[in-house]
Structure formats: structure tokens, C-alpha cells
XYZ file of C-alpha atoms in Angstrom:
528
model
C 84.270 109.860 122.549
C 87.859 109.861 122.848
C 89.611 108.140 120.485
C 92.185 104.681 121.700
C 94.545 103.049 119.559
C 94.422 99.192 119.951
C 96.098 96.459 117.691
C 93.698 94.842 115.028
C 93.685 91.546 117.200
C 92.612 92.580 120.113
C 89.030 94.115 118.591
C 86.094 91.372 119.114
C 84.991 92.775 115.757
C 88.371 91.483 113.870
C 87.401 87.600 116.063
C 83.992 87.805 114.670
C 85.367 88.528 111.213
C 87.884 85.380 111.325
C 84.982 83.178 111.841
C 83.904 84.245 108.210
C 86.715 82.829 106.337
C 85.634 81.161 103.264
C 82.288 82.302 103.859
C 81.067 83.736 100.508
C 81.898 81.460 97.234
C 81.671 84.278 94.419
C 82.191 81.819 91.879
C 78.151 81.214 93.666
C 76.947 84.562 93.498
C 78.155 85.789 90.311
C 76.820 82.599 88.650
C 73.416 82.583 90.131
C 69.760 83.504 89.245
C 70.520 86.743 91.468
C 73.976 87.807 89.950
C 72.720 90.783 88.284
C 70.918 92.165 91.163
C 74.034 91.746 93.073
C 75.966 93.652 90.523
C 73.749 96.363 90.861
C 73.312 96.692 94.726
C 77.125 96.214 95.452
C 78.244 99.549 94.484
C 79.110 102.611 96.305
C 79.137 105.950 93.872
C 82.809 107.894 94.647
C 83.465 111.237 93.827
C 83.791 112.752 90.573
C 80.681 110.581 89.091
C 83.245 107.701 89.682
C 81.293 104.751 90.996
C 83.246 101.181 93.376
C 81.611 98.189 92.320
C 82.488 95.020 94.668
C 80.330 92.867 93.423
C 82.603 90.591 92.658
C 84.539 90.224 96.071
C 84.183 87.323 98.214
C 81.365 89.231 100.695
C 77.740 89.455 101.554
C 75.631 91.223 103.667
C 76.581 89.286 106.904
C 80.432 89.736 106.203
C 79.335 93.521 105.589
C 78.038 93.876 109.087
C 80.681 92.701 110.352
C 83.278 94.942 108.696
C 80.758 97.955 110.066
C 81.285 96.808 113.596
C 85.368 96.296 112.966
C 85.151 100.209 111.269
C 82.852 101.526 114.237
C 84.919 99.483 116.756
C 88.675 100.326 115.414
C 87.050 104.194 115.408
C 87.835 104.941 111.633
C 86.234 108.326 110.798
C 86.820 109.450 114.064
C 90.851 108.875 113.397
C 90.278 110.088 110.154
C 88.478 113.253 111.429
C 91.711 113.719 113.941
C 93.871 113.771 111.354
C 92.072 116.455 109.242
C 91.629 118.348 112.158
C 95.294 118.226 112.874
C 96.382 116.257 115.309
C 99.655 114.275 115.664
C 98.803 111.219 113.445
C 102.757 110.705 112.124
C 103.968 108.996 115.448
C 107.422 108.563 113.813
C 108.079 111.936 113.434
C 105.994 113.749 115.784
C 104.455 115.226 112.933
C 100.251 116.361 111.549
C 99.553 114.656 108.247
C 97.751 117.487 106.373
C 97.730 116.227 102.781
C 93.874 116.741 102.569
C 93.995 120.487 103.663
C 95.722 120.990 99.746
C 92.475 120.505 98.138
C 89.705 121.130 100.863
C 89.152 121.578 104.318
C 86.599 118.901 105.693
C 87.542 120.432 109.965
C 88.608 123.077 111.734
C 91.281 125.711 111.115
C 94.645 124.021 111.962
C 97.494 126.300 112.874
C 100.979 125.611 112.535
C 104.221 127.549 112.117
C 102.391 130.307 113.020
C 99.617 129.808 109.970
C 96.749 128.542 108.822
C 97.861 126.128 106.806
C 94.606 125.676 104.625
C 95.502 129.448 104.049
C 98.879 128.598 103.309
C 98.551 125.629 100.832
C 95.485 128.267 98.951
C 98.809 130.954 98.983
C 100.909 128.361 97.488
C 98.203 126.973 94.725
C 97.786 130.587 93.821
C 101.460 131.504 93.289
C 101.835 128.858 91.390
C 98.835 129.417 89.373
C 100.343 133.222 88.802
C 103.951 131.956 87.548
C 102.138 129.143 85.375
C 100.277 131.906 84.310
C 103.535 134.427 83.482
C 105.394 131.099 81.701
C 102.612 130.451 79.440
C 101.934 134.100 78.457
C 105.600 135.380 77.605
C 106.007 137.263 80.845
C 108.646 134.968 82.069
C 111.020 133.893 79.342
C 114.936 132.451 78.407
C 117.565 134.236 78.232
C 116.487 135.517 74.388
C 113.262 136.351 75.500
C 111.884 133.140 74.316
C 109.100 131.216 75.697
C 110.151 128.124 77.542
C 108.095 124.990 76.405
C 109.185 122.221 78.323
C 109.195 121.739 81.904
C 111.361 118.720 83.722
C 111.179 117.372 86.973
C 113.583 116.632 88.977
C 112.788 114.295 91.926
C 112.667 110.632 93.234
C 110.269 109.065 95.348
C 107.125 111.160 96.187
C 108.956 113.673 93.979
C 108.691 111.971 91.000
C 105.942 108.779 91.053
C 102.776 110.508 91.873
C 103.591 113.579 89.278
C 104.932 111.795 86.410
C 101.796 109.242 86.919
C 99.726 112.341 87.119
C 101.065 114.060 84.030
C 101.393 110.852 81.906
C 96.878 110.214 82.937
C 95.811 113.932 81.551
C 98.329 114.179 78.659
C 96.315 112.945 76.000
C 93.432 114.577 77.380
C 94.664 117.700 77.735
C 95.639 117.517 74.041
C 92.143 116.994 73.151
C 90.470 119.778 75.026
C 93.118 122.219 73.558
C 94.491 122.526 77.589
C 98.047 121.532 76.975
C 100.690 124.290 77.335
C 104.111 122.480 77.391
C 105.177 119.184 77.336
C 106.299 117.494 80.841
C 109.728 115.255 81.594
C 111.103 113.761 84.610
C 114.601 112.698 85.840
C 114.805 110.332 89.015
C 116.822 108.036 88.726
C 120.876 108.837 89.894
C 121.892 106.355 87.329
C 123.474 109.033 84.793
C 121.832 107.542 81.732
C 118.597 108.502 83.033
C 119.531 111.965 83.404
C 121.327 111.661 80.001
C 118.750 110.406 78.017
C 116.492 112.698 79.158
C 118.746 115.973 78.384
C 119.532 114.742 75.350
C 115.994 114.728 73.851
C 115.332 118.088 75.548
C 115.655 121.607 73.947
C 117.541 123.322 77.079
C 117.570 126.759 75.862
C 113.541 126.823 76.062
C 113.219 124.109 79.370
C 112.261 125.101 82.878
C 113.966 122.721 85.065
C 111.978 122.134 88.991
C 113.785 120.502 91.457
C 111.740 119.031 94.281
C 113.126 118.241 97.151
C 111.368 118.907 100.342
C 114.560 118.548 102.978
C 116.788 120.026 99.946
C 119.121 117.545 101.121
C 118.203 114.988 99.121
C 121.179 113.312 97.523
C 119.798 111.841 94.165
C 117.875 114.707 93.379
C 121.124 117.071 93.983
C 123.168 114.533 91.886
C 120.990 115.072 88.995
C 120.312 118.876 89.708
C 124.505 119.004 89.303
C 124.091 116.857 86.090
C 121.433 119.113 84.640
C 123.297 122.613 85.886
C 126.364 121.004 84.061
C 124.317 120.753 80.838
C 123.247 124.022 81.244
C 126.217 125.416 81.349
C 128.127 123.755 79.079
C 125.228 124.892 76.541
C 125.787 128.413 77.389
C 122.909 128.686 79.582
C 122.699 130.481 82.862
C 121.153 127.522 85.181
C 119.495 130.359 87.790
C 117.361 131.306 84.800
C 116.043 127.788 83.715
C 115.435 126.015 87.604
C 112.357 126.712 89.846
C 112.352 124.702 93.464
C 109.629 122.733 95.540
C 111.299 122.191 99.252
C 110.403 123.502 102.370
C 110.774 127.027 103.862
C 113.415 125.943 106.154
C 115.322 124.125 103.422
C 118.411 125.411 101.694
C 116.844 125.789 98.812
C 114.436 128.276 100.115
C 115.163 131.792 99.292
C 117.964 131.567 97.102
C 119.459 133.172 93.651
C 120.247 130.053 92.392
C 116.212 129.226 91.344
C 113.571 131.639 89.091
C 111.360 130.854 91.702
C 110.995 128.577 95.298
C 107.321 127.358 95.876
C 106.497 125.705 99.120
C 105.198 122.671 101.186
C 106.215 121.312 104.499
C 106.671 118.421 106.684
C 103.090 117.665 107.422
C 102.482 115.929 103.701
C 104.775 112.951 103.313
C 106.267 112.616 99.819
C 104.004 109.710 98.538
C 100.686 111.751 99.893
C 102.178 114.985 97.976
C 100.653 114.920 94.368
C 98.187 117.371 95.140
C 100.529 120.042 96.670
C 103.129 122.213 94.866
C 105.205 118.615 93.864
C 102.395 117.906 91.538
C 100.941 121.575 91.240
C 103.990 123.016 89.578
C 104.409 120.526 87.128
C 101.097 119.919 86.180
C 100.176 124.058 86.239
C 103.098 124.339 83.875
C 102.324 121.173 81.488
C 98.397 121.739 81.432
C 97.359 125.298 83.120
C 96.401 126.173 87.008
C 92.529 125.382 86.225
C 93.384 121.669 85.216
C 95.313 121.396 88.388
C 92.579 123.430 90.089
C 90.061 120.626 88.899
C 91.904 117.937 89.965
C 92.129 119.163 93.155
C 88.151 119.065 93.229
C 87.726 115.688 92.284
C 90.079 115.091 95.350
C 88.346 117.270 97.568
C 85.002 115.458 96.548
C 86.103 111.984 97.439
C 87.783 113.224 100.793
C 84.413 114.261 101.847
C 82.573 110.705 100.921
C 85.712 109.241 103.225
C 84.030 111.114 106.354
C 80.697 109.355 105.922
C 80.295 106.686 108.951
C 78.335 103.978 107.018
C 80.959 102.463 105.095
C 78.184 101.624 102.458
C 78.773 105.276 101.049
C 82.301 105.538 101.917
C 84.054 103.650 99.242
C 87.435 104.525 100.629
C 86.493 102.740 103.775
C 84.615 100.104 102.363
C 87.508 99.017 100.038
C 90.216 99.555 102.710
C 87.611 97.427 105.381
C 87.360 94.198 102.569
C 91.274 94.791 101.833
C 91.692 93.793 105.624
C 89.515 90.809 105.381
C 91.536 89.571 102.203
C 94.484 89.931 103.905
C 94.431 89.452 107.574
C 91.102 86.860 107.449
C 91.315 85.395 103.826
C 95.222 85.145 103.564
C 95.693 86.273 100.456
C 99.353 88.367 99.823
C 99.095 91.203 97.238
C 96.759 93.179 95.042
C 97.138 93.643 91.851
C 95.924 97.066 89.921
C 94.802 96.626 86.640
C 94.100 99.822 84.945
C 91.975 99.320 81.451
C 93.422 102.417 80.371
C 96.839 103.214 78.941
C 96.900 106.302 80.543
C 97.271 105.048 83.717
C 100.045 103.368 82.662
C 102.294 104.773 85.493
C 99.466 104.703 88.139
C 99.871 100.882 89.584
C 103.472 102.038 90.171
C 102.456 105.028 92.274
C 100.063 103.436 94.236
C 103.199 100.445 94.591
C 104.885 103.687 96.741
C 102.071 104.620 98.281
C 100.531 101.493 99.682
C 103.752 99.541 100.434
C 106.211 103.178 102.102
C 103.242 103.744 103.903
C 101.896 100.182 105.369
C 104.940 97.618 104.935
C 105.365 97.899 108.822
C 105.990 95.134 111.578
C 105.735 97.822 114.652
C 102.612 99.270 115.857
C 102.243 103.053 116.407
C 104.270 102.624 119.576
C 107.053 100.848 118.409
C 105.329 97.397 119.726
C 105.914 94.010 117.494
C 102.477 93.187 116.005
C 101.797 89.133 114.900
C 99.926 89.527 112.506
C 100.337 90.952 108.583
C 100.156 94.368 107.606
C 100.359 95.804 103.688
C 100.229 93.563 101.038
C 102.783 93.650 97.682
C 100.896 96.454 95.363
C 101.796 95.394 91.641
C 100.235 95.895 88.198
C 99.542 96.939 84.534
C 97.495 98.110 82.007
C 95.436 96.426 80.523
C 95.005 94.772 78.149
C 98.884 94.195 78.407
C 99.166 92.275 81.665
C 96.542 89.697 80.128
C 99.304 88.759 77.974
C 101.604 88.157 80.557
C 101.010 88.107 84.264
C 97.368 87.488 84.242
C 98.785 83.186 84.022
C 99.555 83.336 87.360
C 96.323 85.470 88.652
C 94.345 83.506 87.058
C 96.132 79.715 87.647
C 98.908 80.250 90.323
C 99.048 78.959 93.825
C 98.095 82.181 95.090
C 94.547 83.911 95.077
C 95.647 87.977 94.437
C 92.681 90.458 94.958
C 92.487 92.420 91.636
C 91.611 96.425 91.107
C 89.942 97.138 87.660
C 89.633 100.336 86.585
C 87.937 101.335 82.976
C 86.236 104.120 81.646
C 83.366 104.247 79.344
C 85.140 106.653 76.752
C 88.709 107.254 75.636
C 90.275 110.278 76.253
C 91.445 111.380 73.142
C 88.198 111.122 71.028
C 89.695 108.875 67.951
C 88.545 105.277 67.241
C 88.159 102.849 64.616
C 84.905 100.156 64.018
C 86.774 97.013 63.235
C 84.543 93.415 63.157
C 81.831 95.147 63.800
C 83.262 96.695 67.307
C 85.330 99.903 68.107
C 88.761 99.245 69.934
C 86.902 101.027 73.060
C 84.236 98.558 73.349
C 86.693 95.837 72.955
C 88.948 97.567 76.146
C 85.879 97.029 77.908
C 84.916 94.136 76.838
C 88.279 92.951 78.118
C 87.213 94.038 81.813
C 83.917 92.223 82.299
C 85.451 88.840 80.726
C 88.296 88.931 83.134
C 85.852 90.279 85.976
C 83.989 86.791 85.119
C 86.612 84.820 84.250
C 88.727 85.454 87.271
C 85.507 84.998 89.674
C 83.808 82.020 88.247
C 86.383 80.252 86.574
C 85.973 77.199 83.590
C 86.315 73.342 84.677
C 87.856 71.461 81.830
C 88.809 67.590 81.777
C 92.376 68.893 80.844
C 93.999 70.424 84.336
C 96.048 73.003 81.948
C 92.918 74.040 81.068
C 91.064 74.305 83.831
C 90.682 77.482 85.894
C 89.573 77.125 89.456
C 87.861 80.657 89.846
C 87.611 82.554 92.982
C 89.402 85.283 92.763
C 87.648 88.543 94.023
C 88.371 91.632 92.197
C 86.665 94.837 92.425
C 85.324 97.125 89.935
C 86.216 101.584 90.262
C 84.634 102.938 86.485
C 83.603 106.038 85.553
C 82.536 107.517 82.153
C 86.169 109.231 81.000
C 89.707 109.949 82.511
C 89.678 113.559 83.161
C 91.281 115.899 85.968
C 88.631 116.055 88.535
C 87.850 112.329 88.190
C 91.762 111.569 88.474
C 91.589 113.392 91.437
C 89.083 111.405 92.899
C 90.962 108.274 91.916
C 93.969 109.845 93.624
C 91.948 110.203 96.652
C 90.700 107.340 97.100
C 93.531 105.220 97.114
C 95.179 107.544 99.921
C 92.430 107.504 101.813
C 92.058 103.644 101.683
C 95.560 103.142 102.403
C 95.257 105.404 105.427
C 92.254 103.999 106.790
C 94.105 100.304 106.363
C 96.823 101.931 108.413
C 94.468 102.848 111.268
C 92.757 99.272 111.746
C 96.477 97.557 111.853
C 97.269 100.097 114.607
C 100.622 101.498 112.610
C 102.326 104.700 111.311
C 101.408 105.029 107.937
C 102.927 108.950 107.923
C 107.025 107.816 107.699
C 109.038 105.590 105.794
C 111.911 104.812 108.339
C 112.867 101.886 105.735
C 113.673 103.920 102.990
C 116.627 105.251 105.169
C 118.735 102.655 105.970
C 120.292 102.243 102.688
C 120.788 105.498 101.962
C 122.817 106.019 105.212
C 125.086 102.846 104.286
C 125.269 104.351 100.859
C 126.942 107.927 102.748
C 129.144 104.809 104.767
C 130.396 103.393 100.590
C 131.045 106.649 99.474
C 132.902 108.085 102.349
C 134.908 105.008 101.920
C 134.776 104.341 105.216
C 133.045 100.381 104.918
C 134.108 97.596 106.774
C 133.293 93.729 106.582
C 130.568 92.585 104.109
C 130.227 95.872 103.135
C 133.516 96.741 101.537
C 133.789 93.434 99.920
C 130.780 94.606 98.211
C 132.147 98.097 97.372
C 135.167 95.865 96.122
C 133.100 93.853 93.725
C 131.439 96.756 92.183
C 134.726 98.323 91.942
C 133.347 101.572 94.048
């Protein structure tokens, strides 16, 4: 069957679906006879022993059947089998989108650039592994034949969200299982207190120092590799000695005397979709060992595989992306919010921000058509049991019904806990989760209107029994592969980010002072 590429409102599935609206009350279903049979048949195991519970969203078997028919019409595994196989998906950029080939390879071989480039990303993985490996063991060492024990990153973007939200989830578990080698930093930011902060609370005699940039053009990142270089120096240090790079072949950074080392990607994995190549795989292999990263990659690979399955019923990537478009396009509802009951996903709701909102905030179809209807929703969120004590007043009493993520694990990561009133702080975390699971769905009337709480708002369960690398992975996965699949029904590029550009080429306009109008009245004000 060849595969077309139609607009979400022209498929009779997505008509049939709009007819649904309102159909399922779960303030009903989660407060009736038959709630705890529901809560046990509405779940979808992921990879990873990671399990999607939707129990609590606003569907039922006939709304279901009708997301089937919208996934079978709209041709979702078969686009999502395209891209693995390596076909032009990125119609920006006239580019493959080959993020999944880092940790698996679910299709054929796909040759570009005269490789196989499930071959190459394996090359990559292992060099990496091999300097990690050097680093850790004394082989490669300062200037005084030291061994380095700190690695920073220096990125934005892709560069920086998905690593440092990575890093920040297995710290604590990797100093439990006796797996942490050397503590991780990041720089991002071009405002020179970030850089400056950082460097001062860093040892830079025994740092390594990786600058990703995939272009090598990038100007923040070069802004702050200058800053850090001038630190370097100015400590006595020889910069070339302390600085590894993650850019392209073809980028200037490639090749040159000025880095330890240059590891490799290429324009086939968009920044946001890079975690799992050598953006996250340096970093990580440095702060934690190759094997961690190694696992993680398997827990990725796992949940890719699930996201090939054509009954969206054991798909949970599809599944959550196919009741995401029937909250957003059907119900009318205008964000998500992700609500991670675990403080080590503390970064994680801003990663998946990048990644949900670069990829889908679009208003063009995949050929450059104006679509009327909406596309990605805001992404926002925080741990809890923080955001309960501030956000969670609007979720749960504002205007707006917002579709909410849990996620919560069964155990801490780091082993230590204390039994206070009879309950350990773990069992209270998750204790926390199924009261606002409840709460959220079914509400409390209450003769005071301040205190009354109208319910209905869906929310969705993804739980597993700890944090660890492979699970992570999965986690990883499955939010890429839901955003891409969302991408696919609303007929759009999810692969470039043409939005991100138009400020930074004004920016180039400010600094060459070459503005005009508006503009330089603005440069004027901010004394530029």
C-alpha cells in the first residue's frame, strides 16, 4: 500500500471522531461499580517493564475504535515504518529522520553518505565507549597527568535539554549502584553569568569540557566555548587538552587540533530527537560509564519496537499520541501538563516542552499548505509533589480543562527512607499520585463554590517499579515516538524548527548594527 499524506480533516475517521465530543464522563467511570475493572483493562505495558495506564482519560471502547480507524486511516505505522526505513520524512530540509537507528534497527539497512548508518551510529557508540573508557582509567589525563573528574557541556537547545534532563534522572541512581564516574555540568545559556557561575564552581585543571554543536556554527554555544577557552587560559591551562566536540563530519569542528577528541552525528537526527546519539552518549559515558548509556539505549530500543505494533492497544506510543489528538483537535482542550512524581525528573517536563512544541507548533502542512485546524498543544510541568503547591489551582479549578501526564515509580532511586506517621516518604509520593489521579477526574461538590471542584479532567497514568537507565530510555522513547506519530495525523513536518531561526537571524541584523525601524529603537533601549 503506498503511503498518501492527507490533512487530519479531510479523514472520515477524524468526522466520526468529532461526533464523540463529550462522550465519556470519567468523573462516571472512575466513580462507578466498574471503576476498578476499568483501571485494570485500560493499560498498555511499554517497554522497560514500564506500563501506560489511561484509565482515567475521557474514552471508552467506542471512542477506541474510532481512534483505530483514524490510526489505520491516517496510515501511522506505515509512516512510521518509512521513516525507520529511511525515507525523506523532514520535508523542510529534504532530510531522513534516523534518530531510532542510534539504539536499534527495527528496517532495512539505510545508506547514506556512503554508509550504513546503523553501522555508523554502532562506530560512534563504540568510540565513545573506548575514550569514556581511557578518561575513567587514567589513560587520558590533564596536563599533570591527573585524572579529569568533571565533564561540562556545552550546548543549547537539543544540545543541552535532553542531556542535562538525562544526567540530572540517573544521578542519584548511579550513585547508588556504585556506577558514577564523574560528576556532569552544563552551560547554555549566552547570558555570561551562566557560564560564570558554572566555571566558578568547577575545578578546571581536572574538567573535560564537550562542545556540541552539530553545524559548529552555532553562535551561543561558540560564545560560551570563547568564555570557557578564556578561563582556561587565564588558569594556565592549555584549552586543546581539556575540550572534546559533538558536530558533524562536515562541520568545522571536525578534524581539528583545537579538541582531545571530535565524535560524530549528522543531519538526519534533529537536535531535540538527539539524546540517544553522541549529544547524550558523551556526556552520559563520561558521568556514568558506556554500559549505563548502553542500557539506556535498550530501554529505547524496546519501546521503539512496541511503536511498530498496528493495534494501538499494545502500542502505547500510538495510543497516547491517538487520545492526545482527540483532546486537542475533538475535546478542545490547549496544553498538557507533565507531572513527574519523581524529583529526578525534575528537568524532564522541560525537555519534552522542546520536544513536543520545536517539533509540532506548526500552522503549515508538510507542503507548505495553511491547515484550519490546531496542531501541538503548550507542554508545561513539574515535579511533584511541588506543582501541587502551586499550579495544580488552576488544573484543578481554572477555566481550562489541561490533560495531565503522571509519572511515579514504585521505589526511589537512591535506597534511603524514613517511616514517619506510620508511612515512608515513598508511599506518601505515591499516595500523592492516585489522590490527584481521583481528585482531578471525579472532583468534590461543596455548597461553597471556592470549594467546589468540578472534576473532569483526564490524566493518564506511565509507572514503573524504579527510575533506572533502560526504563529512562523507554520513557525517552516514548514521548518521541508519540510526538512523531501526532505529527503524522496533523499532516506536518515535525523534523525542523524553521521558528527557532528567525530571531537568531535578526539577532546577526542587532549585532552587525545594521537595524532599522522598530528594531533599532529596541537596540537603543537596551543600550546594544
Amino acid at each position: 500500500m503506498s503511503i498518501t499524506w492527507e490533512n487530519l480533516d479531510k479523514l472520515s475517521s477524524f468526522k466520526k471522531l468529532q461526533s464523540l465530543k463529550g462522550a465519556v464522563s470519567v468523573k462516571n467511570e472512575l466513580s462507578s461499580a466498574n471503576a476498578s475493572d476499568r483501571v485494570k483493562k485500560y493499560s498498555v505495558p511499554m517497554g522497560a517493564g514500564l506500563v501506560y495506564n489511561y484509565a482515567a482519560k475521557q474514552v471508552d471502547d467506542k471512542v477506541l475504535a474510532v481512534l483505530k480507524e483514524l490510526a489505520a486511516e491516517a496510515q501511522l505505522t506505515q509512516k512510521f515504518a518509512a521513516t525507520y526505513n529511511g525515507e525523506v520524512i523532514n520535508t523542510g530540509e529534504k532530510r531522513m529522520v534516523l534518530h531510532h537507528l542510534c539504539r536499534g534497527q527495527l528496517g532495512n539497512n539505510v545508506m547514506a553518505d556512503g554508509a550504513n548508518k546503523r553501522d555508523f551510529y554502532i562506530n560512534e557508540q563504540k568510540r565513545i565507549a573506548d575514550f569514556a573508557e581511557k578518561v575513567h582509567s587514567g589513560k587520558i589525563v590533564n596536563a599533570n597527568g591527573e585524572k579529569f573528574t568533571t565533564v561540562v557541556q556545552i550546548g543549547i537547545g537539543g544540545s543541552d535539554l535532553g542531556p542535562r534532563a538525562m544526567y540530572l534522572a540517573l544521578e542519584n541512581w548511579a550513585k547508588a549502584t556504585g556506577t558514577f564516574k564523574m560528576e556532569a555540568k552544563f552551560i547554555s545559556n549566552v547570558d555570561p553569568d551562566d557560564a560564570t557561575a558554572v566555571l566558578k564552581s568547577t575545578d578546571l585543571a581536572h574538567s573535560i569540557f564537550i562542545l556540541v554543536s552539530k553545524s559548529g556554527t552555532t553562535l551561543e554555544t561558540l560564545t560560551n566555548e570563547s568564555f570557557v577557552k578564556d578561563a582556561l587560559k587565564k588558569a594556565g591551562l592549555n584549552p586543546s587538552k581539556h575540550m572534546i566536540a559533538v558536530t558533524s563530519e562536515t562541520s568545522p569542528l571536525a578534524h581539528n587540533p583545537d579538541y582531545l577528541e571530535a565524535f560524530y552525528m549528522d543531519d538526519y537526527i534533529g537536535g531535540r530527537y538527539s539524546s540517544t546519539s553522541g549529544v547524550g552518549g558523551a556526556v552520559l559515558s563520561l558521568a556514568f560509564g558506556a554500559k549505563v548509556f548502553d542500557d539506556f539505549l535498550k530501554g529505547a530500543a524496546e519501546e521503539d519496537k512496541l511503536a511498530t505494533n498496528e493495534d494501538i492497544l499494545k502500542n502505547p506510543a500510538l495510543l497516547d499520541a491517538l487520545i492526545g489528538i482527540y483532546e486537542r483537535n475533538v475535546q478542545n482542550y490547549p496544553a498538557t501538563a507533565v507531572l513527574p512524581y519523581s524529583q529526578a525528573l525534575s528537568r524532564f517536563p522541560a525537555h519534552l516542552q522542546q520536544l513536543d512544541m520545536e517539533s509540532n507548533g506548526k500552522s503549515v502542512n508538510r507542503f507548505g499548505d495553511a491547515i484550519d485546524y490546531v496542531t501541538g498543544p503548550v507542554i508545561f510541568g513539574e515535579p511533584g509533589t511541588n506543582g501541587q503547591h502551586s499550579f495544580y489551582q488552576l488544573l484543578h479549578q481554572g477555566t481550562d480543562i489541561i490533560p495531565l501526564q503522571f509519572i511515579a515509580f514504585k521505589e526511589n532511586q537512591a535506597g534511603n527512607d524514613v517511616t514517619i506517621e506510620d508511612s515512608t516518604s515513598q508511599t506518601k509520593l505515591g499516595a500523592n499520585v492516585t489522590a490527584q489521579i481521583m481528585a482531578f477526574a471525579c472532583g468534590k461538590a461543596d455548597s461553597d463554590p471556592n470549594k467546589s471542584f468540578a472534576g473532569e479532567r483526564p490524566s493518564s497514568l506511565i509507572y514503573g517499579k524504579q527510575l533506572t537507565p533502560s526504563t529512562l530510555g523507554a520513557l525517552l522513547a516514548h514521548f518521541e515516538n508519540k510526538v512523531m506519530f501526532q505529527g503524522f495525523v496533523w499532516n506536518i513536518n515535525s523534523f525542523d524548527q524553521e521558528g527557532v531561526q528567525l530571531g537568531k537571524k535578526l539577532a546577526k541584523t542587532v549585532l552587525s548594527g545594521k537595524a532599522e525601524g522598530a528594531l533599532k529603537a529596541y537596540t537603543e533601549l537596551l543600550d546594544l
